[in-house]
XYZ file of C-alpha atoms in Angstrom:
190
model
C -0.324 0.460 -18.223
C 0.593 4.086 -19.397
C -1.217 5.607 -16.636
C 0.541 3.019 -14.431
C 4.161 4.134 -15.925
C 3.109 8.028 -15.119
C 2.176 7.296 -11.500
C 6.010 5.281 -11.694
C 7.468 8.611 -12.812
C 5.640 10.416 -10.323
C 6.402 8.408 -7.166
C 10.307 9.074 -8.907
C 10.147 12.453 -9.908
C 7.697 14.079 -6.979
C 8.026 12.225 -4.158
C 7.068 15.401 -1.526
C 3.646 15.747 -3.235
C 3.427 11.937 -4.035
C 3.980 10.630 -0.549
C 1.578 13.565 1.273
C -0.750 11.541 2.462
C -1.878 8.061 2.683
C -4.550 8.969 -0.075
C -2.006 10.557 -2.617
C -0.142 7.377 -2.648
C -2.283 4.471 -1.698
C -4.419 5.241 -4.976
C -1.286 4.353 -6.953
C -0.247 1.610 -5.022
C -4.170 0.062 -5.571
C -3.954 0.744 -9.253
C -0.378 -1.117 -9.766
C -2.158 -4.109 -8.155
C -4.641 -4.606 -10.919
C -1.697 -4.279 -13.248
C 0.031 -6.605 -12.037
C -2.959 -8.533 -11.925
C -3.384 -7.563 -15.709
C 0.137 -8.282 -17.336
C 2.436 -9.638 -14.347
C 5.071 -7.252 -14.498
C 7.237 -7.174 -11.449
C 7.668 -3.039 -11.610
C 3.977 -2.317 -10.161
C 4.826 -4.633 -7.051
C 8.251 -3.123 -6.598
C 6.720 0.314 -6.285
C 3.317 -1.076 -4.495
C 6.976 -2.281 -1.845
C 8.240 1.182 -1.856
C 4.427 2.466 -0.733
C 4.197 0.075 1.502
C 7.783 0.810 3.404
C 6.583 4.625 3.659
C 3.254 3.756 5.438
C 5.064 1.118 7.636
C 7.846 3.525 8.470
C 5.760 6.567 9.630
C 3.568 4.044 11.276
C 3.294 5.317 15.132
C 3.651 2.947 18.151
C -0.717 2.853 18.120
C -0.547 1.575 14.515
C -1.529 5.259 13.305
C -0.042 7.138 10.554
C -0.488 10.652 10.596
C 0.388 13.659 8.236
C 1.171 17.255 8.502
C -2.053 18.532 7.786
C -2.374 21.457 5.994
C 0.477 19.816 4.106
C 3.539 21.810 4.604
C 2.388 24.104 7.405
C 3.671 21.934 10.434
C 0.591 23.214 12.622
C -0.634 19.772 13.036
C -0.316 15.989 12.193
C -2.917 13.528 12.025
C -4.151 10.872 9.975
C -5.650 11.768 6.001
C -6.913 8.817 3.224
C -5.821 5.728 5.200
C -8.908 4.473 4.174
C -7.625 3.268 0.708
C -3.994 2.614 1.895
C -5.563 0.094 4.102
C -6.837 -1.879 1.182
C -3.957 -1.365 -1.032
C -2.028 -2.745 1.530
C -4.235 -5.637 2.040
C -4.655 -6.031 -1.440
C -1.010 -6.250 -1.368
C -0.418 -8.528 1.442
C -3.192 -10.877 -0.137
C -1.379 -11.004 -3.740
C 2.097 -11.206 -2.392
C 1.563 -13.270 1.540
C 4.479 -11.459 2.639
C 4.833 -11.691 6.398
C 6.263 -8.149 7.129
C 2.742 -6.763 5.195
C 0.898 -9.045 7.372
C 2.501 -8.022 10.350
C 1.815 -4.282 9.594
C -1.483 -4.516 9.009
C -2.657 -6.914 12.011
C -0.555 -3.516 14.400
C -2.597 -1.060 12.825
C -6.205 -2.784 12.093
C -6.398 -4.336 14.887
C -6.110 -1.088 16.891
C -9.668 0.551 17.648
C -8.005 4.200 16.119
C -8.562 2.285 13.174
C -11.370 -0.162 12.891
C -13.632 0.981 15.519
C -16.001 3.390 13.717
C -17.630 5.919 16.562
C -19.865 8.094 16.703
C -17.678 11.272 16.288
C -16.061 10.034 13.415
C -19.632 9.342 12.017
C -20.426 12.815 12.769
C -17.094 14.080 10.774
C -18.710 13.282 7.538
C -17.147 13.249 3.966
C -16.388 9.726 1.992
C -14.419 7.085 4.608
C -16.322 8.658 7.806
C -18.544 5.500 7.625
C -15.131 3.017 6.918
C -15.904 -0.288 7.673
C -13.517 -2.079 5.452
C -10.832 -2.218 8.354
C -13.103 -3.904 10.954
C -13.647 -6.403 7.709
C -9.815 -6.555 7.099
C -8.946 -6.995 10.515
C -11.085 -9.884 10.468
C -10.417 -11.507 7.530
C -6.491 -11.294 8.618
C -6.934 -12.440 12.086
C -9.585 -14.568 11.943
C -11.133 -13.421 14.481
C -14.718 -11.850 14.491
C -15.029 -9.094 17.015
C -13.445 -6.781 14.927
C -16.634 -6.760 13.113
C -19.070 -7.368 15.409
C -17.939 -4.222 17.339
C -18.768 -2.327 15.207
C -22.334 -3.734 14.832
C -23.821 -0.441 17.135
C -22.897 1.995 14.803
C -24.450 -0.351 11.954
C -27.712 -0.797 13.916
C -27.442 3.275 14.078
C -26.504 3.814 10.198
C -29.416 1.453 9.027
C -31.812 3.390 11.161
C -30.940 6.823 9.166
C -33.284 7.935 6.734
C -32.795 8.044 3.115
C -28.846 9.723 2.337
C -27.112 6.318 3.989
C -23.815 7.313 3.925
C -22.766 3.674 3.364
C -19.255 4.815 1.535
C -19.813 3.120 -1.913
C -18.055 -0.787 -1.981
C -16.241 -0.216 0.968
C -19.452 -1.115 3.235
C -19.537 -4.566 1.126
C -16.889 -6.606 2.547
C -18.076 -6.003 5.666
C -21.407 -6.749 5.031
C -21.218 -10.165 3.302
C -18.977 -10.913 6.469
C -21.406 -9.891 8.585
C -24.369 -12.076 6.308
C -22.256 -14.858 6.601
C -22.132 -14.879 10.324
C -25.639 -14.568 10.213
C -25.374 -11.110 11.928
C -26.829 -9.443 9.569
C -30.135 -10.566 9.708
C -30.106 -9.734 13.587
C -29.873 -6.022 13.085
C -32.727 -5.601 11.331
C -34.800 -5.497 14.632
């Protein structure tokens, strides 16, 4: 709770370095979940609100949220972290069922920027490169399976890798038990 109340005064007090990037605030927003989870308190979902009204705000016409990357300079903009503001939000949408967070995240996941997991951003490396957790998401919201099995090339080609899987930790999870249960996952291992 009292690191909870200093990532409050934060997203108060610092808002320019708070709101960066999707990563610098969708870690919050995540953590205010589970304590809300833990003691109820309407505070954590009233800021998780105020994260999500940033993301949905500076979301483009695609469904893409991008940054000025490196911060401050203005040289470019793309997107940086959206790989945990994606589950915050779900996380969000699933505790609270508000419509507006639903409608948000069917625009965004359900554009191929974002679930679709190619072979050049593969290639880019570092933690969420590998991201499968939106094709799950997009899914799970929608009902509607293609959004994973799309993505079941670049699985075939991940599984074939030698040993240093770069399966990105729990993220990969979701996905796979969705994937299990459709009895996909059994079919890739050809």
């Amino acid at each position: 709770v009292a690191v909870g109340e200093n990532m409050l005064r934060w997203q108060r007090d610092n808002p320019h370095i708070f709101y960066a990037d999707s990563r610098e605030c969708g870690w919050p927003m995540l953590a205010w979940l589970r304590n809300h989870e833990h003691d109820g308190d309407q505070r954590w979902l009233d800021a998780c609100h105020q994260v999500f009204e940033f993301y949905r705000d500076r979301m483009t016409d695609d469904g893409m949220i991008y940054y000025e990357l490196p911060h401050g300079v203005g040289t470019s903009r793309t997107g940086y972290g959206e790989f945990i503001g994606w589950r915050a939000c779900f996380f969000y949408w699933e505790r609270t069922g508000l419509p507006e967070v639903k409608d948000f995240l069917v625009k965004c996941l359900t554009n191929p920027k974002v679930y679709l997991v190619t072979p050049e951003r593969l290639a880019r490396g570092g933690w969420a490169c590998n991201d499968l957790f939106p094709s799950w998401a997009a899914s799970a919201i929608t009902g509607d399976p293609r959004y994973l099995r799309d993505n079941l090339p670049i699985l075939k080609y991940m599984m074939k890798r030698g040993k240093n899987f770069p399966w990105g930790g729990v993220d990969m999870m979701y996905y796979l038990a969705a994937m299990h249960h459709l009895g996909e996952l059994a079919a890739t291992q050809d």
